[in-house]
Coordinates of C-alpha atoms and ligand atoms in Angstrom, one line a residue:
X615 CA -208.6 26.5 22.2
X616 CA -207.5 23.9 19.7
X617 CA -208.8 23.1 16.5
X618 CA -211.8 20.0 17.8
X619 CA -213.8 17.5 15.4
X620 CA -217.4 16.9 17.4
X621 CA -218.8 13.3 16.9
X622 CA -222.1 12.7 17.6
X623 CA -222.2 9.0 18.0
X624 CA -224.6 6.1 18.2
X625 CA -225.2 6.1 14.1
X626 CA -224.6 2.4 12.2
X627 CA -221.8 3.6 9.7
X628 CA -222.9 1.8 6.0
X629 CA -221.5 1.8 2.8
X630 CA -218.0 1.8 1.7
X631 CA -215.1 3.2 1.1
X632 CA -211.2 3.4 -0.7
X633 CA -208.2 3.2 1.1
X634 CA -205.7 5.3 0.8
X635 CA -202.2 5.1 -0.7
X636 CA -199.5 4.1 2.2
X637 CA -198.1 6.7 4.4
X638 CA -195.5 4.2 5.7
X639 CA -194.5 2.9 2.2
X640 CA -194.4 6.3 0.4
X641 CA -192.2 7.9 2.8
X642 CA -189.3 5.1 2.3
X643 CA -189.8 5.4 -1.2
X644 CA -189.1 9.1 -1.1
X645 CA -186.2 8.7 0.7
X646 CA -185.3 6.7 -1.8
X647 CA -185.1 8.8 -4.3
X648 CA -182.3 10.6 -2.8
X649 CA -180.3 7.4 -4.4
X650 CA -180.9 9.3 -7.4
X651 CA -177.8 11.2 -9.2
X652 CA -179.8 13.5 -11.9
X653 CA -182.9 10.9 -12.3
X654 CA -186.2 11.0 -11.7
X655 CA -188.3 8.8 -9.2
X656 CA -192.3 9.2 -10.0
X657 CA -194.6 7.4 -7.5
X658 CA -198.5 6.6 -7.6
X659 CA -200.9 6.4 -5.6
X660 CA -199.0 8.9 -2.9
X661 CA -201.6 9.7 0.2
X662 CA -202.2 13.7 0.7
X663 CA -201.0 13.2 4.5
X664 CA -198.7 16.3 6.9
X665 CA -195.9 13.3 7.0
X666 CA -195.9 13.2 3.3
X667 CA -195.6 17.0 3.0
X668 CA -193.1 17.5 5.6
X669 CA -190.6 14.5 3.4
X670 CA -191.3 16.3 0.6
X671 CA -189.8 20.1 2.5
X672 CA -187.1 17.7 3.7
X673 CA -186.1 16.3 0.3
X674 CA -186.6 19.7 -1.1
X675 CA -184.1 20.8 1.5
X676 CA -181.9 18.6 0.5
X677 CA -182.0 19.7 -3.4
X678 CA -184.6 17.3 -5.0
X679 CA -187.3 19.4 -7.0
X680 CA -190.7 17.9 -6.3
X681 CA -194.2 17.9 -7.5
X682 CA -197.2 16.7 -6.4
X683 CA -200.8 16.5 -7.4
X684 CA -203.9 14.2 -7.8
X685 CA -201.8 11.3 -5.6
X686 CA -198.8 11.3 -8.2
X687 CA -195.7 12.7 -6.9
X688 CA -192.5 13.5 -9.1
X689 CA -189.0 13.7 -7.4
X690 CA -186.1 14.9 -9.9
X691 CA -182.9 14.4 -7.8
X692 CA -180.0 16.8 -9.3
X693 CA -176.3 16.1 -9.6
X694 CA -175.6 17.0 -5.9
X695 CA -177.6 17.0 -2.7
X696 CA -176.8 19.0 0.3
X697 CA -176.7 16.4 2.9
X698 CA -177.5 18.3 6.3
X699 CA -181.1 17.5 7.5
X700 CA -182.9 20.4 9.3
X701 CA -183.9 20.1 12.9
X702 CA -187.0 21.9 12.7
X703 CA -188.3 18.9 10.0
X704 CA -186.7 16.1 11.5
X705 CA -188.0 16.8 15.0
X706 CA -192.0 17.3 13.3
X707 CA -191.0 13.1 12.5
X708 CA -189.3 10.3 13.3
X709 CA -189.8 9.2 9.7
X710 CA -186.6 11.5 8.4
X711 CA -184.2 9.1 9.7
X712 CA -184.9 7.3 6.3
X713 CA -182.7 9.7 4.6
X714 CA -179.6 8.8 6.8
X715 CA -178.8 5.7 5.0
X716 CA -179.3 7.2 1.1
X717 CA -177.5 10.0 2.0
X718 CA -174.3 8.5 3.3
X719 CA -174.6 5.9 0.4
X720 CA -174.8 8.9 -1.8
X721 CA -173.2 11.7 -0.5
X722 CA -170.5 10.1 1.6
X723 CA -171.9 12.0 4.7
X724 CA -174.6 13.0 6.5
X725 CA -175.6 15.1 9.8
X726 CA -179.5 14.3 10.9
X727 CA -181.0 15.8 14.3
X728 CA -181.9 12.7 16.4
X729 CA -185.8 12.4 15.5
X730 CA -189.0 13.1 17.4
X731 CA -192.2 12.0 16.1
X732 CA -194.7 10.2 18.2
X733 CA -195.0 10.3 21.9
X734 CA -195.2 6.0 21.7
X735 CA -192.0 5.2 24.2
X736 CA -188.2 6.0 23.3
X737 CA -187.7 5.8 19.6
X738 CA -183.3 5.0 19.2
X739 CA -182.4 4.8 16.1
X740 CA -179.5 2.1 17.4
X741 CA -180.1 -0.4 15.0
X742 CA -180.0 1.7 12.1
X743 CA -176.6 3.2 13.3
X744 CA -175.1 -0.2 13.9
X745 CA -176.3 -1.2 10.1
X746 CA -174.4 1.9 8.8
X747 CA -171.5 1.2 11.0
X748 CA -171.3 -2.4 9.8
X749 CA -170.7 -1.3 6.5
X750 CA -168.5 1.2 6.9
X751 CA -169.6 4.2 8.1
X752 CA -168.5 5.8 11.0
X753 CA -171.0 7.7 13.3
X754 CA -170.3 10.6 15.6
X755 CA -173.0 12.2 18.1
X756 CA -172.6 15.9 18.0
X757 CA -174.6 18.2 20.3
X758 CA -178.0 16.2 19.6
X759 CA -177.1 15.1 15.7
X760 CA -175.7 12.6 14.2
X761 CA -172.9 12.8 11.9
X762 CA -172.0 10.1 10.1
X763 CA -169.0 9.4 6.9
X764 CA -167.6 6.7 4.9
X765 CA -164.9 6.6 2.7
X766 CA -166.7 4.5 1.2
X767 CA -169.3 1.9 2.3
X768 CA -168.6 -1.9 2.0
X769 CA -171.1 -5.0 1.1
X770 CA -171.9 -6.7 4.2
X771 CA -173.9 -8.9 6.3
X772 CA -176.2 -7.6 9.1
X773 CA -178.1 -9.0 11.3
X774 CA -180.6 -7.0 13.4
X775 CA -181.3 -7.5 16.8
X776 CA -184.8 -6.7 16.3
X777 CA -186.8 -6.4 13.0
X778 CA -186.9 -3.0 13.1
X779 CA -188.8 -1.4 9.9
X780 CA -187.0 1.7 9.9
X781 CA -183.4 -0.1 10.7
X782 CA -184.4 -2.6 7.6
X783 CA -185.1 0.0 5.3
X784 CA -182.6 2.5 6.0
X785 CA -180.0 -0.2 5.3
X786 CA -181.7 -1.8 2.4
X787 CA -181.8 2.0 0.9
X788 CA -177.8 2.0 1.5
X789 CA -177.1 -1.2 0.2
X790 CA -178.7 -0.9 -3.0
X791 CA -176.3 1.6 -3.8
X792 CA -173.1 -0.5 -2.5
X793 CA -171.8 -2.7 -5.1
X794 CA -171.5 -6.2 -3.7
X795 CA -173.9 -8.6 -1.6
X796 CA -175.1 -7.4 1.3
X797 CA -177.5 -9.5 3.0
X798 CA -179.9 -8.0 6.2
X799 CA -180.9 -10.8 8.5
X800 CA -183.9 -10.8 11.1
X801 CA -185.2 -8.3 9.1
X802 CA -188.7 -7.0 9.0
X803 CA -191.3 -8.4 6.7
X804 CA -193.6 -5.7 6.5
X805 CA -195.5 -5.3 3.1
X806 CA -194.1 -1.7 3.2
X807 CA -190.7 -3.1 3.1
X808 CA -191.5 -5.3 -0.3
X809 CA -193.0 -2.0 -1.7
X810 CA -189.7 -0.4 -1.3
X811 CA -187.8 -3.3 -2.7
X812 CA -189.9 -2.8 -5.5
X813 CA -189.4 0.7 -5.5
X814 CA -185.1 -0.4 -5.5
X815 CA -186.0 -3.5 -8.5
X816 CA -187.0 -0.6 -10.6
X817 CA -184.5 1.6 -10.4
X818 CA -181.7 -1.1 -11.3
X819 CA -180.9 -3.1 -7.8
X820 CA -181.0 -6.6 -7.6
X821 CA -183.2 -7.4 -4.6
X822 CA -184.9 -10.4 -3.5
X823 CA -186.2 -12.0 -0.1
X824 CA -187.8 -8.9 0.7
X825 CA -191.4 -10.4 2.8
X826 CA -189.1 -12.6 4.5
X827 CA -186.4 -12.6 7.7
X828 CA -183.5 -12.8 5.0
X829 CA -183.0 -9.5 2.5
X830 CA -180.4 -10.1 -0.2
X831 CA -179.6 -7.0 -1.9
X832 CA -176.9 -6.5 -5.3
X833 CA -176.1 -2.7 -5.0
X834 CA -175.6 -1.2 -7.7
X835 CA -172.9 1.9 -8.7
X836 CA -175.1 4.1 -10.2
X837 CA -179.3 3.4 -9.9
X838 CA -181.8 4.7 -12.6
X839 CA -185.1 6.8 -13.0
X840 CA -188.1 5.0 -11.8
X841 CA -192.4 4.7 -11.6
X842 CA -193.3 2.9 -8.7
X843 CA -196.7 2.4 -7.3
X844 CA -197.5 2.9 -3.8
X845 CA -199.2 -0.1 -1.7
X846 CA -202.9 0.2 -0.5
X847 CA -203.1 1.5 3.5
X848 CA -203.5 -1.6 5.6
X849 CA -203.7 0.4 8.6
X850 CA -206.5 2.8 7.5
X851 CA -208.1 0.4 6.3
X852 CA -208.5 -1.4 9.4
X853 CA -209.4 1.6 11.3
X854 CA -212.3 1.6 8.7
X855 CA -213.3 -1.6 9.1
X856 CA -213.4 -1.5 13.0
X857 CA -215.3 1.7 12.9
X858 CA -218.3 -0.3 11.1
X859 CA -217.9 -2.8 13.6
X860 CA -218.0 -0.7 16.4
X861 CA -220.8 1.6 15.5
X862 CA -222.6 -2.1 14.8
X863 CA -222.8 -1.3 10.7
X864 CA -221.8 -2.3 7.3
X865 CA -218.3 -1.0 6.2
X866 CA -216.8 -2.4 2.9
X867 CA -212.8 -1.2 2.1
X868 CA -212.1 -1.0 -1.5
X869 CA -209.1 -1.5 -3.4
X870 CA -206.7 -3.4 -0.4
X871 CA -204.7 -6.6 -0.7
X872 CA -207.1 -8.8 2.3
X873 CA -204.0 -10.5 2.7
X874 CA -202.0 -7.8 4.3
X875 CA -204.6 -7.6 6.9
X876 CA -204.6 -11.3 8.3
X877 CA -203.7 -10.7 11.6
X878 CA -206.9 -8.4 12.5
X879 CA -209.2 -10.6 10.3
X880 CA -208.4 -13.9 12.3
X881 CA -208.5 -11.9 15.7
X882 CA -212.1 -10.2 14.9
X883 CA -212.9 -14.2 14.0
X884 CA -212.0 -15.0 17.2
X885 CA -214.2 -12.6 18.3
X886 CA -217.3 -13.8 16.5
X887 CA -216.9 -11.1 13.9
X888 CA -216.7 -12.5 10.2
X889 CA -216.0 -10.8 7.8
X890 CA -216.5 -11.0 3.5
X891 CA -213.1 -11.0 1.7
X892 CA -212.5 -10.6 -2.0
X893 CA -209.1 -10.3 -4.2
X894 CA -209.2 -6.5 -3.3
X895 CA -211.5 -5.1 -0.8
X896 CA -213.1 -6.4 2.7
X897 CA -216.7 -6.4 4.0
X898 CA -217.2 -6.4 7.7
X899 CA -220.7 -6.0 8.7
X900 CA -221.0 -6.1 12.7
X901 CA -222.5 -9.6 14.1
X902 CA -226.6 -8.8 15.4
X903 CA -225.3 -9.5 18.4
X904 CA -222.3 -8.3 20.8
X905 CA -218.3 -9.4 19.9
X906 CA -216.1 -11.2 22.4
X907 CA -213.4 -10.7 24.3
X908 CA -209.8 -12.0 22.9
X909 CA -206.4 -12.1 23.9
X910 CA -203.5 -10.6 21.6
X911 CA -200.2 -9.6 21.6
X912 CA -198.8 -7.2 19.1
X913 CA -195.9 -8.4 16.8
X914 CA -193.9 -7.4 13.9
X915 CA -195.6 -8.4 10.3
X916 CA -197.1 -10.9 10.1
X917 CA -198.1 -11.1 14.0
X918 CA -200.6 -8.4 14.8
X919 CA -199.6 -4.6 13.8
X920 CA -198.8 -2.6 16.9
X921 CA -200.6 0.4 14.7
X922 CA -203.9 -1.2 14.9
X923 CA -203.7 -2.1 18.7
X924 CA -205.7 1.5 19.9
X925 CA -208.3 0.5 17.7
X926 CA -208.9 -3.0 18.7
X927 CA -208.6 -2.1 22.3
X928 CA -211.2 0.6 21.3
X929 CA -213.5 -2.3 20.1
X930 CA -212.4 -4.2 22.7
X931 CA -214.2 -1.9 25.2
X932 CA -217.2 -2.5 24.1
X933 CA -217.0 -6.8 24.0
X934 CA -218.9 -8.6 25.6
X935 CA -216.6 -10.3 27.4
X936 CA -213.3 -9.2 28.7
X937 CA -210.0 -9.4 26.7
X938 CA -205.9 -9.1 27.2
X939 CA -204.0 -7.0 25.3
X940 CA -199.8 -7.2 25.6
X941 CA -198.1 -4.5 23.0
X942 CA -194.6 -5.7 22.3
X943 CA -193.4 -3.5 19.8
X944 CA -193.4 -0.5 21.8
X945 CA -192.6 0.3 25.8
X946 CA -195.5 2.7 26.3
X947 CA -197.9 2.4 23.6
X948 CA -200.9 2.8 26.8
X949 CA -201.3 6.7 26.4
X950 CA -204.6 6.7 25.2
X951 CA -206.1 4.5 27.9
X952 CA -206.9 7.0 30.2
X953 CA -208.7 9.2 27.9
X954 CA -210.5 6.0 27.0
X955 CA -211.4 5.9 30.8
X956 CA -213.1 9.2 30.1
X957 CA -215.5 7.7 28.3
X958 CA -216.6 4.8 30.2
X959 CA -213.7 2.1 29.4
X960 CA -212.9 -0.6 32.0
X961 CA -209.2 -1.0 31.3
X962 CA -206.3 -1.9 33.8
X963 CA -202.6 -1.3 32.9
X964 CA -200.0 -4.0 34.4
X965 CA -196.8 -3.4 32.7
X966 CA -197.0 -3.8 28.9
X967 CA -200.4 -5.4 29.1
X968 CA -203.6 -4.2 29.2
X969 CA -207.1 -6.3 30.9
X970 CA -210.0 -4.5 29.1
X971 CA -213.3 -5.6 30.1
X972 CA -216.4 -5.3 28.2
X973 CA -219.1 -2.4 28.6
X974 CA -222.5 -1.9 27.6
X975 CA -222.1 1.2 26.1
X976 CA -219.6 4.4 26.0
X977 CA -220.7 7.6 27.2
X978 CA -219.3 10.9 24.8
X979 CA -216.4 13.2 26.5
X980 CA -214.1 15.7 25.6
X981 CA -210.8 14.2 25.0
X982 CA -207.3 14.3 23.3
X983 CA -205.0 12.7 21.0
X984 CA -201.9 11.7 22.0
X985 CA -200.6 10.0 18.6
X986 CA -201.7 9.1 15.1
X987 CA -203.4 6.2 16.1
X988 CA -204.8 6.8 19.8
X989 CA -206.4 10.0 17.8
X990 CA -207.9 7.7 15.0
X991 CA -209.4 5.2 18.2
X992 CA -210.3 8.2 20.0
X993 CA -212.8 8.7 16.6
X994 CA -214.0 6.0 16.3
X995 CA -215.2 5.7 20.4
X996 CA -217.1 8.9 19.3
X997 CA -218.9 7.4 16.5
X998 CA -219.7 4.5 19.1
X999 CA -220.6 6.1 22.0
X1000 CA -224.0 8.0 22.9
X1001 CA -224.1 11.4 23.1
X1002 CA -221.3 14.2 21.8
X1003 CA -217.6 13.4 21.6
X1004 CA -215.3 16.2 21.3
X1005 CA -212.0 15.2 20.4
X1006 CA -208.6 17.4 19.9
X1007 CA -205.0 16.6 19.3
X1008 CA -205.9 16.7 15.5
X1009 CA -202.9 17.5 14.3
X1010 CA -202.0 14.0 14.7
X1011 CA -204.8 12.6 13.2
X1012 CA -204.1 14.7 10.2
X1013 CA -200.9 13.1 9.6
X1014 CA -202.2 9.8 8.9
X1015 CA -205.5 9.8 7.6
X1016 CA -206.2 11.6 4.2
X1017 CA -209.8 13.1 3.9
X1018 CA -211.0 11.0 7.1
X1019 CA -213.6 13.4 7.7
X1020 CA -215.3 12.9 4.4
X1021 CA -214.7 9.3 4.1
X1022 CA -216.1 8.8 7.7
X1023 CA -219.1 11.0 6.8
X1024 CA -219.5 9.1 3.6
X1025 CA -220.9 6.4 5.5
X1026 CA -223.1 8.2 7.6
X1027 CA -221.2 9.6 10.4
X1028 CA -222.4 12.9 12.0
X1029 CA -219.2 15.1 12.7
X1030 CA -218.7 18.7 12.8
X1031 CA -215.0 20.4 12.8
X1032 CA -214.6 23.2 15.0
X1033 CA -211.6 25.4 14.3
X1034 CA -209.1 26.5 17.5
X1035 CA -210.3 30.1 18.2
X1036 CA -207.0 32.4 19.6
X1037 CA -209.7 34.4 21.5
X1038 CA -211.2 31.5 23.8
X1039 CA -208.9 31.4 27.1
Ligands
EPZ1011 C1 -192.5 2.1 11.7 O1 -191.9 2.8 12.7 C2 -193.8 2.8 11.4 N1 -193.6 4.1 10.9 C3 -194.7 2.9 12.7 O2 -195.9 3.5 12.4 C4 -194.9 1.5 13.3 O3 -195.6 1.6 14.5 C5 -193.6 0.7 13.5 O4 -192.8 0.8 12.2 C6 -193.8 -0.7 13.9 O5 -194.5 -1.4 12.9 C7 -193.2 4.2 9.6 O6 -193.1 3.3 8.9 C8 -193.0 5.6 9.1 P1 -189.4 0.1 14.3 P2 -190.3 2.5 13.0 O7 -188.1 0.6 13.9 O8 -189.6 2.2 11.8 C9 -187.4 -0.1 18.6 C10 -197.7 5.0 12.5 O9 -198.6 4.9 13.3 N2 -186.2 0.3 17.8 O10 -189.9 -1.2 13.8 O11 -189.8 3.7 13.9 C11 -188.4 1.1 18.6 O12 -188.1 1.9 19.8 C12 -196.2 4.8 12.9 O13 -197.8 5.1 11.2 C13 -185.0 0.4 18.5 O14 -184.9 0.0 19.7 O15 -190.5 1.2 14.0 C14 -189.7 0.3 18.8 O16 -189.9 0.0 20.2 C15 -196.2 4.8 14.5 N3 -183.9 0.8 17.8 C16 -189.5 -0.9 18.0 O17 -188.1 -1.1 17.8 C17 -183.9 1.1 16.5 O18 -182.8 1.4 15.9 C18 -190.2 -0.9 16.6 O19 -189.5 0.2 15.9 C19 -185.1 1.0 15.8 C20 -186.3 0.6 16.5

C-alpha cells in the first residue's frame, strides 16, 4: 500500500502563506554552474524539493561539490567534470537535459540517457538537439543516449520552432560560454528564463532580451563565481491561491512578483473572482457566492501556464456554470480527469479540449496522482469536497511542493499522512 495523505474537506482555508523559491528556475541555474571551471555558483532562496536533490546527485556525479542548507545552496565546480550523465538520475527527470548544453560547451562532449520525468505526453528533446547542432555540435543516438561533441562550438543564430523552455535554456547555457553573438529566436519568455539570464549576467555573460521572443547572448571564454537569487514560485503560488478559492476562504501568498501571475489573475476575473494585489503578495478571498464558468487555452508565458491548468480545471468543477479548457502546450496533459470523475466532476474529453461543467459539490474518493500537478489538483478537490479524500501518488507531489503539508495546514486544512505499509496486500 502506498504512502496516502487523507483530506478531510469541506473547511474555508484562511490565512496566508510564503511561496517557495522556484523549482523550475533553480534547476537551470544549477545546471548552470556546470559552466564553471574551478568557481563557485551560490544560489538563494533554493526550494527543499526531490527535483532539487536529485540535480544536486546529478551535478555531484558529474564532479561539482555541493552544499545545501536553510534554502542556500553552494556549488564549487572543479577543474574538470566527468561528462557522462547517469541513467538511473536522468530517467527520475526530464529536467537533466539542462546539463547537455553546459556540458558540451564545457567539456566538448557529453552522453545523456534520453529523459523520463512526467507522464504529460511525449517529451523530445528535438529542439534542444537542433540548437546544439546549429552551433556546431554533432549528435549521435546510441542505444537510448545521446552523445553529442564539438570541436568546438560556433556563435550562431537559432530560431526555435516552438518556445520551448528547456530548448531556450539549454542553448542559452551553451552560448554563454561561446564567444561571439548568438542570438535564440522564438524563444520562451518565461520568468524562469530571465532568472537564469540573471544567473549568466553575474557570472560574466553579456545577455539581454531575456522576457522577450529575441535572446541575445555575448559568450564569454571563461565565466566567473556567482550569487544569484532564485525567483518566487509562480506555480505554487497559484495552487495556493485556488485552494482558498475552492474551499470558499481567504488565502493571501506572500513574497511573489503579482505580475508573474497575470494570466490566472485575469482568468479568475473572468470568473467573478477578484482578487487583492500588492508589490509582493496576493489576496484572493472566494466571492460569497459561486464562480463562473470560462473558456481558456493554455499558452507559453505570458498566455496561461500549462502547470496551472489541473488546478483551474479543479476549480472549474465546481463553477457555476460550465467552462472550456484547450491545453496546447502538451498532447495529453488530461490524465487526471478521470480520477477527477471519481469524485463527482462533469468533464468531457474531445481531443486537446476539455468541457467541464459546474457541480454543486464534490464527493471525497480515493484517488491517485499521475503527475506534479494533477497530484497538487487532486489536493486541493480533497480540501473542497465533503467527506474523506485519500489521495496517493505522493511521490510526485513531493517533488514540487516544499512543506505543502504544513503550509496547507497552516491555514486550516485537516490532513493526516499515512505512511505505505509493506504488510497490507
Ligand atoms: C518546462 O518543461 C517545465 N519544467 C514544465 O513544468 C512546464 O510544464 C513546461 O516547461 C512548459 O511550461 C521545468 O522547467 C523543469 P517545454 P520543458 O520544452 O522545458 C515540446 C512542472 O510541472 N517540446 O517548454 O520540458 C514538449 O513535448 C513541469 O514543474 C518538443 O517537442 O517544457 C511539450 O509538448 C511539468 N521538443 C512542449 O514542447 C523539444 O525539444 C513544451 O515543452 C522540447 C519541447
Amino acid at each position: 500500500m502506498d504512502d496516502r495523505m487523507i483530506i478531510r474537506g469541506g473547511r474555508p482555508l484562511r490565512g496566508s502563506i510564503t511561496a517557495q523559491g522556484a523549482k523550475n528556475a533553480a534547476l537551470p541555474v544549477m545546471a548552470s554552474a556546470l559552466l564553471l571551471q574551478g568557481r563557485r555558483l551560490i544560489l538563494e532562496r533554493v526550494p527543499d524539493l526531490q527535483d532539487i536533490h536529485t540535480m544536486a546527485d546529478l551535478l555531484r556525479h558529474l564532479g561539482a561539490q555541493i552544499s545545501f542548507e536553510g534554502g542556500r545552496m553552494t556549488i564549487d565546480v572543479p577543474e574538470e567534470l566527468k561528462w557522462e550523465t547517469p541513467a538511473n538520475l536522468v530517467r527520475k527527470m526530464r529536467a537533466s537535459s539542462l546539463v547537455l548544453g553546459p556540458l558540451v560547451a564545457r567539456c566538448k562532449e557529453a552522453v545523456l540517457p534520453l529523459p523520463g520525468g512526467c507522464a504529460i505526453g511525449s517529451r523530445p528533446i528535438d529542439l534542444h538537439l537542433k540548437g546544439l547542432t546549429r552551433m556546431g555540435a554533432s549528435i549521435d543516438l546510441e542505444q537510448g543516449s545521446v552523445r553529442a561533441r564539438t570541436d568546438g562550438l560556433s556563435a550562431t543564430r537559432i530560431a526555435l520552432d516552438f518556445p520551448s523552455v528547456g530548448a531556450t535554456e539549454n542553448l542559452l547555457m551553451t552560448a554563454a560560454l561561446t564567444p561571439g553573438e548568438s542570438v535564440i529566436e522564438n524563444a520562451a519568455r518565461e520568468p524562469e528564463i530571465s532568472n537564469l539570464a540573471q544567473a549568466l549576467r553575474a557570472m560574466g555573460a553579456y545577455v539581454e532580451g531575456d522576457g522577450t521572443g529575441t535572446v541575445v547572448i555575448r559568450g564569454a571564454k571563461e565565466l566567473e563565481s556567482a550569487t544569484v537569487r532564485i525567483i518566487p514560485d509562480r506555480i505554487e503560488a497559484s495552487t495556493y491561491l485556488l485552494a482558498g478559492l475552492m474551499t470558499r476562504g481567504e488565502v493571501t501568498v506572500n513574497g511573489i512578483n503579482p505580475e508573474h501571475l497575470g494570466a490566472l489573475l485575469s482568468k479568475l476575473d473572468e470568473a467573478g473572482v477578484a482578487v487583492e494585489a500588492s508589490p509582493d503578495s496576493v489576496c484572493l478571498s472566494s466571492p460569497g457566492r459561486d464562480w463562473g464558468g470560462v473558456t481558456l487555452t493554455t499558452s507559453p508565458y505570458p498566455g496561461f501556464p500549462t502547470d496551472v491548468q489541473p488546478q483551474i480545471m479543479a476549480a472549474l468543477c465546481m463553477a457555476d456554470g460550465t467552462s472550456v479548457i484547450h491545453e496546447s502546450v502538451f498532447d495529453s496533459r488530461y490524465v487526471h480527469v478521470e480520477e477527477f470523475r471519481r469524485m463527482g466532476c462533469k468533464i468531457d474529453i474531445q481531443g486537446n479540449t476539455v468541457v467541464v461543467i459546474g457541480v454543486p459539490k464534490l464527493t471525497g474518493a480515493e484517488v491517485r496522482a499521475s503527475d506534479l500537478r494533477a497530484g497538487a489538483a487532486l489536493i486541493l478537490m480533497g480540501l473542497a469536497a465533503e467527506g474523506e479524500t485519500s489521495v496517493c501518488g505522493l511521490n510526485h507531489v513531493w517533488r514540487g511542493y516544499e512543506r505543502l503539508m504544513e503550509k496547507m495546514e497552516s491555514l486550516g486544512a485537516d490532513m493526516e499522512f499515512v505512511p505505505g505499509s509493506e504488510r497490507e496486500e
